C-alpha cells in the first residue's frame, strides 16, 4: 500500500481556482494509477478524475471536464488536481486514491485513500 496525504483545499469564491496536491509515501507511487474523488455532505463519494501510472492517459467526470486537470510528478511522488472556474456545487471533501487502473478507480476500487482536504466554494 501507499500512504497518501492531500493538501491545498480552502475557501474560494465562485469562478476561482485551486490546486490540490496529494503526497505519496513509498517507492511504488509510479506503479499506481491515481485518482481524485469528492464527497459533499449527505452525498456519496464520487469519482472526479484519474490518471494512468505514466501520466499518459487521463479521464474526467463530466461534472469537472474542461474545468479541471489531473497530473502527476512521479519523481516527486505527488499527484495534482488543478481546478478552475469553481462552482458552489464543487464544495466537498476531496480525496486522492491509488488503484490498479483508471477503470478500477472509476468504480472507486482502491485500497489506499488519503484523509481528504476540504474545498468550499462561495457564491
PDB file of C-alpha atoms in Angstrom:
ATOM      1  CA  UNK A   1       0.000   0.000   0.000  1.00  0.00           C
ATOM      2  CA  UNK A   2       0.895   3.623  -0.453  1.00  0.00           C
ATOM      3  CA  UNK A   3       0.220   6.307   2.153  1.00  0.00           C
ATOM      4  CA  UNK A   4      -1.493   9.437   0.827  1.00  0.00           C
ATOM      5  CA  UNK A   5      -1.848  12.963   2.232  1.00  0.00           C
ATOM      6  CA  UNK A   6      -3.921  15.638   0.486  1.00  0.00           C
ATOM      7  CA  UNK A   7      -3.420  19.395   0.769  1.00  0.00           C
ATOM      8  CA  UNK A   8      -4.362  22.600  -0.996  1.00  0.00           C
ATOM      9  CA  UNK A   9      -8.019  22.860  -0.130  1.00  0.00           C
ATOM     10  CA  UNK A  10      -9.599  26.039   1.136  1.00  0.00           C
ATOM     11  CA  UNK A  11     -12.286  28.650   0.718  1.00  0.00           C
ATOM     12  CA  UNK A  12     -12.588  30.270  -2.701  1.00  0.00           C
ATOM     13  CA  UNK A  13     -15.165  32.396  -4.468  1.00  0.00           C
ATOM     14  CA  UNK A  14     -17.104  31.048  -7.401  1.00  0.00           C
ATOM     15  CA  UNK A  15     -15.061  31.376 -10.571  1.00  0.00           C
ATOM     16  CA  UNK A  16     -11.804  30.994  -8.696  1.00  0.00           C
ATOM     17  CA  UNK A  17      -9.149  28.299  -8.852  1.00  0.00           C
ATOM     18  CA  UNK A  18      -7.450  25.857  -6.538  1.00  0.00           C
ATOM     19  CA  UNK A  19      -4.660  23.349  -6.947  1.00  0.00           C
ATOM     20  CA  UNK A  20      -4.890  20.244  -4.818  1.00  0.00           C
ATOM     21  CA  UNK A  21      -1.872  18.096  -4.085  1.00  0.00           C
ATOM     22  CA  UNK A  22      -1.575  14.515  -2.898  1.00  0.00           C
ATOM     23  CA  UNK A  23       1.773  13.446  -1.469  1.00  0.00           C
ATOM     24  CA  UNK A  24       2.507   9.741  -1.513  1.00  0.00           C
ATOM     25  CA  UNK A  25       4.963   7.825   0.593  1.00  0.00           C
ATOM     26  CA  UNK A  26       6.779   4.744  -0.544  1.00  0.00           C
ATOM     27  CA  UNK A  27       8.695   3.828  -3.655  1.00  0.00           C
ATOM     28  CA  UNK A  28       5.751   2.333  -5.542  1.00  0.00           C
ATOM     29  CA  UNK A  29       3.817   5.531  -6.368  1.00  0.00           C
ATOM     30  CA  UNK A  30       4.773   5.373 -10.030  1.00  0.00           C
ATOM     31  CA  UNK A  31       3.292   1.884 -10.365  1.00  0.00           C
ATOM     32  CA  UNK A  32      -0.242   3.014  -9.478  1.00  0.00           C
ATOM     33  CA  UNK A  33      -2.963   4.716 -11.410  1.00  0.00           C
ATOM     34  CA  UNK A  34      -4.175   7.616  -9.271  1.00  0.00           C
ATOM     35  CA  UNK A  35      -7.496   9.311  -8.845  1.00  0.00           C
ATOM     36  CA  UNK A  36      -9.354  12.163  -7.206  1.00  0.00           C
ATOM     37  CA  UNK A  37     -12.754  11.793  -5.597  1.00  0.00           C
ATOM     38  CA  UNK A  38     -15.046  14.070  -3.653  1.00  0.00           C
ATOM     39  CA  UNK A  39     -17.800  13.777  -1.108  1.00  0.00           C
ATOM     40  CA  UNK A  40     -20.288  16.502  -0.322  1.00  0.00           C
ATOM     41  CA  UNK A  41     -22.340  16.480   2.893  1.00  0.00           C
ATOM     42  CA  UNK A  42     -25.126  13.944   2.701  1.00  0.00           C
ATOM     43  CA  UNK A  43     -23.919  12.539  -0.604  1.00  0.00           C
ATOM     44  CA  UNK A  44     -21.951   9.515  -1.681  1.00  0.00           C
ATOM     45  CA  UNK A  45     -18.286   9.781  -2.580  1.00  0.00           C
ATOM     46  CA  UNK A  46     -17.999  10.366  -6.330  1.00  0.00           C
ATOM     47  CA  UNK A  47     -15.282   9.985  -8.893  1.00  0.00           C
ATOM     48  CA  UNK A  48     -13.681  13.209 -10.170  1.00  0.00           C
ATOM     49  CA  UNK A  49     -10.636  12.315 -12.281  1.00  0.00           C
ATOM     50  CA  UNK A  50      -7.988   9.641 -12.785  1.00  0.00           C
ATOM     51  CA  UNK A  51      -4.575   9.339 -14.390  1.00  0.00           C
ATOM     52  CA  UNK A  52      -2.545   6.344 -15.512  1.00  0.00           C
ATOM     53  CA  UNK A  53       0.737   5.377 -13.863  1.00  0.00           C
ATOM     54  CA  UNK A  54       2.729   7.088 -16.594  1.00  0.00           C
ATOM     55  CA  UNK A  55       0.518  10.149 -16.800  1.00  0.00           C
ATOM     56  CA  UNK A  56      -0.171   9.399 -20.438  1.00  0.00           C
ATOM     57  CA  UNK A  57      -3.896   8.790 -20.001  1.00  0.00           C
ATOM     58  CA  UNK A  58      -6.484  10.750 -18.060  1.00  0.00           C
ATOM     59  CA  UNK A  59     -10.209  10.511 -17.509  1.00  0.00           C
ATOM     60  CA  UNK A  60     -12.665  13.002 -16.022  1.00  0.00           C
ATOM     61  CA  UNK A  61     -16.161  13.031 -14.671  1.00  0.00           C
ATOM     62  CA  UNK A  62     -18.499  15.103 -16.821  1.00  0.00           C
ATOM     63  CA  UNK A  63     -19.066  17.454 -13.898  1.00  0.00           C
ATOM     64  CA  UNK A  64     -15.444  18.689 -13.973  1.00  0.00           C
ATOM     65  CA  UNK A  65     -14.408  18.034 -17.573  1.00  0.00           C
ATOM     66  CA  UNK A  66     -12.982  21.151 -19.182  1.00  0.00           C
ATOM     67  CA  UNK A  67     -12.509  22.875 -15.812  1.00  0.00           C
ATOM     68  CA  UNK A  68     -10.033  20.550 -14.116  1.00  0.00           C
ATOM     69  CA  UNK A  69      -6.693  18.981 -14.950  1.00  0.00           C
ATOM     70  CA  UNK A  70      -5.186  15.965 -13.220  1.00  0.00           C
ATOM     71  CA  UNK A  71      -1.443  15.487 -13.382  1.00  0.00           C
ATOM     72  CA  UNK A  72       1.351  13.695 -11.561  1.00  0.00           C
ATOM     73  CA  UNK A  73       5.060  14.037 -10.923  1.00  0.00           C
ATOM     74  CA  UNK A  74       6.392  10.559 -10.271  1.00  0.00           C
ATOM     75  CA  UNK A  75       9.854  11.726  -9.228  1.00  0.00           C
ATOM     76  CA  UNK A  76       8.197  13.812  -6.500  1.00  0.00           C
ATOM     77  CA  UNK A  77       5.625  11.144  -5.586  1.00  0.00           C
ATOM     78  CA  UNK A  78       2.903  13.762  -5.989  1.00  0.00           C
ATOM     79  CA  UNK A  79      -0.498  13.905  -7.638  1.00  0.00           C
ATOM     80  CA  UNK A  80      -2.228  17.181  -8.517  1.00  0.00           C
ATOM     81  CA  UNK A  81      -5.677  18.437  -9.388  1.00  0.00           C
ATOM     82  CA  UNK A  82      -5.919  21.919 -10.871  1.00  0.00           C
ATOM     83  CA  UNK A  83      -9.481  23.168 -10.610  1.00  0.00           C
ATOM     84  CA  UNK A  84     -10.635  26.294 -12.430  1.00  0.00           C
ATOM     85  CA  UNK A  85     -13.951  28.101 -12.796  1.00  0.00           C
ATOM     86  CA  UNK A  86     -15.050  26.645  -9.479  1.00  0.00           C
ATOM     87  CA  UNK A  87     -18.758  26.471  -8.698  1.00  0.00           C
ATOM     88  CA  UNK A  88     -20.571  26.218  -5.369  1.00  0.00           C
ATOM     89  CA  UNK A  89     -21.539  22.651  -6.304  1.00  0.00           C
ATOM     90  CA  UNK A  90     -17.830  21.753  -6.272  1.00  0.00           C
ATOM     91  CA  UNK A  91     -17.891  22.167  -2.491  1.00  0.00           C
ATOM     92  CA  UNK A  92     -16.831  18.860  -0.936  1.00  0.00           C
ATOM     93  CA  UNK A  93     -14.054  16.998   0.790  1.00  0.00           C
ATOM     94  CA  UNK A  94     -11.608  15.894  -1.881  1.00  0.00           C
ATOM     95  CA  UNK A  95      -9.732  12.612  -1.579  1.00  0.00           C
ATOM     96  CA  UNK A  96      -6.946  11.032  -3.565  1.00  0.00           C
ATOM     97  CA  UNK A  97      -6.631   7.298  -4.036  1.00  0.00           C
ATOM     98  CA  UNK A  98      -4.320   4.779  -5.647  1.00  0.00           C
ATOM     99  CA  UNK A  99      -5.589   1.997  -7.858  1.00  0.00           C
ATOM    100  CA  UNK A 100      -4.657  -0.628 -10.371  1.00  0.00           C
ATOM    101  CA  UNK A 101      -6.065   1.200 -13.372  1.00  0.00           C
ATOM    102  CA  UNK A 102      -8.173   4.165 -14.444  1.00  0.00           C
ATOM    103  CA  UNK A 103     -11.101   1.813 -14.990  1.00  0.00           C
ATOM    104  CA  UNK A 104     -10.784   0.434 -11.464  1.00  0.00           C
ATOM    105  CA  UNK A 105     -10.650   3.916  -9.981  1.00  0.00           C
ATOM    106  CA  UNK A 106     -13.840   4.972 -11.773  1.00  0.00           C
ATOM    107  CA  UNK A 107     -15.581   2.284  -9.703  1.00  0.00           C
ATOM    108  CA  UNK A 108     -13.927   3.605  -6.512  1.00  0.00           C
ATOM    109  CA  UNK A 109     -11.864   0.418  -6.259  1.00  0.00           C
ATOM    110  CA  UNK A 110      -8.862   1.305  -4.109  1.00  0.00           C
ATOM    111  CA  UNK A 111      -7.075   0.093  -1.022  1.00  0.00           C
ATOM    112  CA  UNK A 112      -5.290   3.372  -0.394  1.00  0.00           C
ATOM    113  CA  UNK A 113      -7.124   6.597   0.424  1.00  0.00           C
ATOM    114  CA  UNK A 114      -5.978   9.895   1.845  1.00  0.00           C
ATOM    115  CA  UNK A 115      -7.712  11.692   4.712  1.00  0.00           C
ATOM    116  CA  UNK A 116      -9.199  14.367   2.475  1.00  0.00           C
ATOM    117  CA  UNK A 117      -8.964  18.132   2.090  1.00  0.00           C
ATOM    118  CA  UNK A 118     -11.951  20.481   2.282  1.00  0.00           C
ATOM    119  CA  UNK A 119     -12.857  22.660  -0.685  1.00  0.00           C
ATOM    120  CA  UNK A 120     -15.514  25.288  -0.137  1.00  0.00           C
ATOM    121  CA  UNK A 121     -16.740  27.482  -2.979  1.00  0.00           C
ATOM    122  CA  UNK A 122     -18.806  30.507  -2.024  1.00  0.00           C
ATOM    123  CA  UNK A 123     -21.344  32.068  -4.351  1.00  0.00           C
TER     124      UNK A 123
END
